[in-house]
Amino acid sequence: MRKILPPLAVVFAALLWSADGFLRQELYSISSFLVVTLEHAFGALLFLPFLIKTWPEIKKLGQRGWISVLWISICGGILGTYFYTKALSYIDYIDLSVVVLLQKLQPIFAISLAAIILKEKLTQRFIGLALVAMLGGYLVTFGTTSIADWDDKTL
């Protein structure tokens, strides 16, 4: 179970992340703050069984560990999700937008920042795949829409 659970958790998280664009558009009438609060409450409920199971290990976290957890939760989770949702509300939740493109490319930004801040090593393979992902993210977001059809909310 210990070998299969982490990959399954990543797959499940990726599925939730990919469904985000569809779900978030339907929540346009709700405030960004409430959307983010509900989203994180739902995530916390899903995570609760793992938290309870690993509580003895979590209790061993020192002050630096807790600061890291809070930093990642607040800056990487809550604020990032809030700003993304708020930006979508400013452009009327349209799909063809820079906001959606940036969200689709977020993993590339995260890994690139890990290379800059944490001095993680980027391989040539990653750089090549990142370029392909950027092109794919662009095509998924804008498709083959002509530049002449863009407006101030799409680019």
CSV table of C-alpha atoms in Angstrom, one decimal:
chain,number,residue,atom,x,y,z
A,1,MET,CA,0.0,0.0,0.0
A,2,ARG,CA,2.9,2.4,0.8
A,3,LYS,CA,4.2,2.0,-2.7
A,4,ILE,CA,1.0,2.5,-4.6
A,5,LEU,CA,-0.7,5.2,-2.5
A,6,PRO,CA,1.7,8.1,-3.4
A,7,PRO,CA,1.3,7.7,-7.2
A,8,LEU,CA,-2.4,7.3,-6.8
A,9,ALA,CA,-2.6,10.5,-4.7
A,10,VAL,CA,-0.7,12.3,-7.5
A,11,VAL,CA,-3.0,11.0,-10.1
A,12,PHE,CA,-6.1,12.0,-8.1
A,13,ALA,CA,-4.7,15.5,-7.5
A,14,ALA,CA,-3.9,15.9,-11.2
A,15,LEU,CA,-7.5,14.8,-12.1
A,16,LEU,CA,-8.9,17.4,-9.6
A,17,TRP,CA,-6.6,20.0,-11.0
A,18,SER,CA,-7.6,19.3,-14.6
A,19,ALA,CA,-11.3,19.5,-13.7
A,20,ASP,CA,-10.7,22.9,-12.1
A,21,GLY,CA,-11.3,24.9,-15.3
A,22,PHE,CA,-14.7,23.3,-15.8
A,23,LEU,CA,-15.9,23.5,-12.2
A,24,ARG,CA,-14.7,27.0,-11.5
A,25,GLN,CA,-16.5,28.5,-14.5
A,26,GLU,CA,-19.8,27.3,-13.1
A,27,LEU,CA,-19.1,29.1,-9.8
A,28,TYR,CA,-19.0,32.6,-11.3
A,29,SER,CA,-21.9,33.9,-9.2
A,30,ILE,CA,-20.1,33.1,-5.9
A,31,SER,CA,-17.4,35.3,-4.5
A,32,SER,CA,-13.8,34.3,-5.1
A,33,PHE,CA,-13.1,34.1,-1.3
A,34,LEU,CA,-16.0,31.7,-0.8
A,35,VAL,CA,-14.9,29.5,-3.8
A,36,VAL,CA,-11.4,29.3,-2.4
A,37,THR,CA,-12.7,28.6,1.2
A,38,LEU,CA,-15.0,25.8,0.0
A,39,GLU,CA,-12.3,24.3,-2.2
A,40,HIS,CA,-9.7,24.2,0.6
A,41,ALA,CA,-12.3,22.9,3.1
A,42,PHE,CA,-13.1,20.1,0.7
A,43,GLY,CA,-9.4,19.3,0.2
A,44,ALA,CA,-8.9,19.3,4.0
A,45,LEU,CA,-11.7,16.8,4.4
A,46,LEU,CA,-10.2,14.5,1.7
A,47,PHE,CA,-6.8,14.8,3.4
A,48,LEU,CA,-8.1,14.2,7.0
A,49,PRO,CA,-7.8,10.4,6.9
A,50,PHE,CA,-4.1,10.7,5.9
A,51,LEU,CA,-3.5,13.3,8.5
A,52,ILE,CA,-5.0,11.1,11.3
A,53,LYS,CA,-3.0,8.0,10.1
A,54,THR,CA,0.3,9.9,10.0
A,55,TRP,CA,-0.3,12.0,13.1
A,56,PRO,CA,2.7,10.5,15.1
A,57,GLU,CA,5.0,11.6,12.3
A,58,ILE,CA,3.4,15.0,12.0
A,59,LYS,CA,3.9,15.6,15.7
A,60,LYS,CA,7.7,15.3,15.2
A,61,LEU,CA,7.7,18.4,12.9
A,62,GLY,CA,9.8,21.1,14.3
A,63,GLN,CA,9.3,24.9,14.1
A,64,ARG,CA,11.0,25.1,10.7
A,65,GLY,CA,8.8,22.3,9.3
A,66,TRP,CA,5.6,24.0,10.5
A,67,ILE,CA,6.8,27.3,9.0
A,68,SER,CA,7.4,25.6,5.7
A,69,VAL,CA,3.9,24.0,5.8
A,70,LEU,CA,2.3,27.3,6.5
A,71,TRP,CA,4.3,29.1,3.9
A,72,ILE,CA,3.4,26.6,1.2
A,73,SER,CA,-0.2,26.4,2.3
A,74,ILE,CA,-0.8,30.2,2.4
A,75,CYS,CA,1.4,31.4,-0.5
A,76,GLY,CA,1.3,28.3,-2.8
A,77,GLY,CA,-2.3,27.2,-2.1
A,78,ILE,CA,-4.6,29.8,-0.7
A,79,LEU,CA,-3.3,33.0,-2.2
A,80,GLY,CA,-2.5,31.4,-5.6
A,81,THR,CA,-6.0,29.9,-5.8
A,82,TYR,CA,-7.6,33.2,-4.7
A,83,PHE,CA,-5.8,35.3,-7.2
A,84,TYR,CA,-6.5,32.8,-10.0
A,85,THR,CA,-10.2,32.8,-9.2
A,86,LYS,CA,-10.3,36.6,-8.8
A,87,ALA,CA,-8.5,37.1,-12.1
A,88,LEU,CA,-11.1,34.8,-13.8
A,89,SER,CA,-13.9,36.9,-12.4
A,90,TYR,CA,-12.4,40.0,-13.9
A,91,ILE,CA,-12.5,38.4,-17.4
A,92,ASP,CA,-16.0,36.9,-17.0
A,93,TYR,CA,-14.6,33.3,-16.7
A,94,ILE,CA,-13.9,33.0,-20.4
A,95,ASP,CA,-11.7,30.1,-21.4
A,96,LEU,CA,-9.5,31.8,-24.0
A,97,SER,CA,-7.5,34.0,-21.6
A,98,VAL,CA,-4.0,34.6,-20.4
A,99,VAL,CA,-5.3,33.6,-16.9
A,100,VAL,CA,-6.1,30.1,-18.1
A,101,LEU,CA,-2.9,29.8,-20.0
A,102,LEU,CA,-0.9,30.8,-16.9
A,103,GLN,CA,-2.8,28.2,-14.8
A,104,LYS,CA,-2.1,25.5,-17.3
A,105,LEU,CA,1.6,26.3,-17.2
A,106,GLN,CA,1.8,26.6,-13.4
A,107,PRO,CA,3.7,23.3,-13.0
A,108,ILE,CA,6.4,24.6,-15.3
A,109,PHE,CA,6.7,27.8,-13.3
A,110,ALA,CA,6.8,25.8,-10.0
A,111,ILE,CA,9.6,23.6,-11.3
A,112,SER,CA,11.5,26.5,-12.8
A,113,LEU,CA,11.3,28.4,-9.5
A,114,ALA,CA,12.5,25.3,-7.7
A,115,ALA,CA,15.6,25.5,-9.9
A,116,ILE,CA,16.1,29.1,-9.1
A,117,ILE,CA,15.3,29.2,-5.4
A,118,LEU,CA,16.1,25.7,-4.3
A,119,LYS,CA,19.0,25.1,-6.8
A,120,GLU,CA,17.3,22.0,-8.3
A,121,LYS,CA,18.9,20.7,-11.4
A,122,LEU,CA,17.0,21.1,-14.6
A,123,THR,CA,17.8,18.5,-17.3
A,124,GLN,CA,17.8,19.1,-21.0
A,125,ARG,CA,14.9,16.7,-21.2
A,126,PHE,CA,12.8,18.9,-18.9
A,127,ILE,CA,13.7,22.0,-20.9
A,128,GLY,CA,12.6,20.3,-24.1
A,129,LEU,CA,9.4,19.0,-22.6
A,130,ALA,CA,8.7,22.3,-21.0
A,131,LEU,CA,8.8,24.0,-24.4
A,132,VAL,CA,6.4,21.3,-25.7
A,133,ALA,CA,4.1,21.9,-22.7
A,134,MET,CA,4.1,25.6,-23.3
A,135,LEU,CA,3.1,25.1,-26.9
A,136,GLY,CA,0.5,22.6,-25.8
A,137,GLY,CA,-0.8,24.9,-23.1
A,138,TYR,CA,-1.1,27.7,-25.6
A,139,LEU,CA,-3.0,25.5,-28.1
A,140,VAL,CA,-5.3,24.1,-25.4
A,141,THR,CA,-6.1,27.6,-24.2
A,142,PHE,CA,-6.4,29.5,-27.5
A,143,GLY,CA,-6.7,26.7,-30.1
A,144,THR,CA,-6.2,28.0,-33.6
A,145,THR,CA,-7.9,31.3,-32.9
A,146,SER,CA,-6.5,34.0,-35.1
A,147,ILE,CA,-4.7,36.8,-33.5
A,148,ALA,CA,-7.2,39.2,-35.2
A,149,ASP,CA,-10.0,37.6,-33.0
A,150,TRP,CA,-8.2,38.3,-29.7
A,151,ASP,CA,-9.5,41.1,-27.5
A,152,ASP,CA,-8.3,42.8,-24.2
A,153,LYS,CA,-9.6,39.8,-22.1
A,154,THR,CA,-8.0,37.0,-24.2
A,155,LEU,CA,-4.5,38.5,-24.7
